[in-house]
Amino acid sequence: MRTWLRDLRTSHNLTMKEMGQKLNISESYYCAIENGGRQKKMDIVLVTDIARIFKIPISKVASYETK
């Protein structure tokens, strides 16, 4: 489970549905990403989009993924 992603999302008061919309994916696919069922190794497009949404450096997302 990507608790860092859930924590970022909830701290910005976003639902899974809203995150899916921002990432241009379905809510269920986003849920699977957050729960670790999909994108076990995030691709660069997803990393870039998450960094953009939360206004954080790509390197920060990468560091979260390696923990």
CSV table of C-alpha atoms in Angstrom, one decimal:
chain,number,residue,atom,x,y,z
A,1,MET,CA,0.0,0.0,0.0
A,2,ARG,CA,1.2,3.5,-0.8
A,3,THR,CA,0.4,5.3,2.4
A,4,TRP,CA,2.4,8.2,1.3
A,5,LEU,CA,0.1,8.7,-1.7
A,6,ARG,CA,-3.0,8.3,0.4
A,7,ASP,CA,-1.6,10.8,2.9
A,8,LEU,CA,-0.8,13.3,0.2
A,9,ARG,CA,-4.2,12.9,-1.4
A,10,THR,CA,-6.1,13.3,1.9
A,11,SER,CA,-4.0,16.2,3.0
A,12,HIS,CA,-5.1,18.0,-0.2
A,13,ASN,CA,-8.7,17.0,0.5
A,14,LEU,CA,-9.0,15.0,-2.7
A,15,THR,CA,-11.1,11.9,-3.2
A,16,MET,CA,-9.9,8.9,-5.2
A,17,LYS,CA,-12.4,9.9,-7.8
A,18,GLU,CA,-10.9,13.4,-8.1
A,19,MET,CA,-7.4,11.9,-8.3
A,20,GLY,CA,-8.5,9.6,-11.1
A,21,GLN,CA,-9.9,12.6,-12.9
A,22,LYS,CA,-6.8,14.6,-12.5
A,23,LEU,CA,-4.7,11.7,-13.7
A,24,ASN,CA,-7.1,10.9,-16.6
A,25,ILE,CA,-7.7,7.4,-15.3
A,26,SER,CA,-10.7,5.6,-13.7
A,27,GLU,CA,-11.3,5.8,-9.9
A,28,SER,CA,-10.8,2.1,-9.7
A,29,TYR,CA,-7.5,2.2,-11.5
A,30,TYR,CA,-6.3,5.0,-9.2
A,31,CYS,CA,-7.5,3.0,-6.1
A,32,ALA,CA,-5.4,0.0,-7.4
A,33,ILE,CA,-2.4,2.2,-7.7
A,34,GLU,CA,-2.8,3.6,-4.2
A,35,ASN,CA,-3.3,0.2,-2.8
A,36,GLY,CA,-0.2,-1.2,-4.6
A,37,GLY,CA,-2.1,-3.5,-7.0
A,38,ARG,CA,-1.2,-1.6,-10.1
A,39,GLN,CA,1.9,0.2,-11.3
A,40,LYS,CA,4.1,-1.7,-8.8
A,41,LYS,CA,6.9,0.3,-10.4
A,42,MET,CA,5.4,3.7,-11.3
A,43,ASP,CA,6.1,4.8,-14.8
A,44,ILE,CA,7.6,8.3,-15.4
A,45,VAL,CA,4.3,9.7,-16.7
A,46,LEU,CA,2.5,8.8,-13.5
A,47,VAL,CA,5.3,10.1,-11.3
A,48,THR,CA,5.4,13.4,-13.3
A,49,ASP,CA,1.6,13.8,-13.1
A,50,ILE,CA,1.6,13.1,-9.3
A,51,ALA,CA,4.4,15.6,-8.8
A,52,ARG,CA,2.5,18.2,-10.8
A,53,ILE,CA,-0.8,17.7,-9.0
A,54,PHE,CA,0.8,18.0,-5.5
A,55,LYS,CA,3.4,20.6,-6.6
A,56,ILE,CA,6.3,18.6,-5.4
A,57,PRO,CA,9.6,17.7,-7.1
A,58,ILE,CA,9.7,14.4,-9.1
A,59,SER,CA,12.6,13.4,-6.9
A,60,LYS,CA,10.3,13.6,-3.9
A,61,VAL,CA,7.8,11.1,-5.5
A,62,ALA,CA,10.8,8.9,-6.4
A,63,SER,CA,12.0,8.9,-2.8
A,64,TYR,CA,8.6,8.0,-1.5
A,65,GLU,CA,8.5,5.0,-3.8
A,66,THR,CA,11.9,3.7,-2.6
A,67,LYS,CA,10.8,3.7,1.1
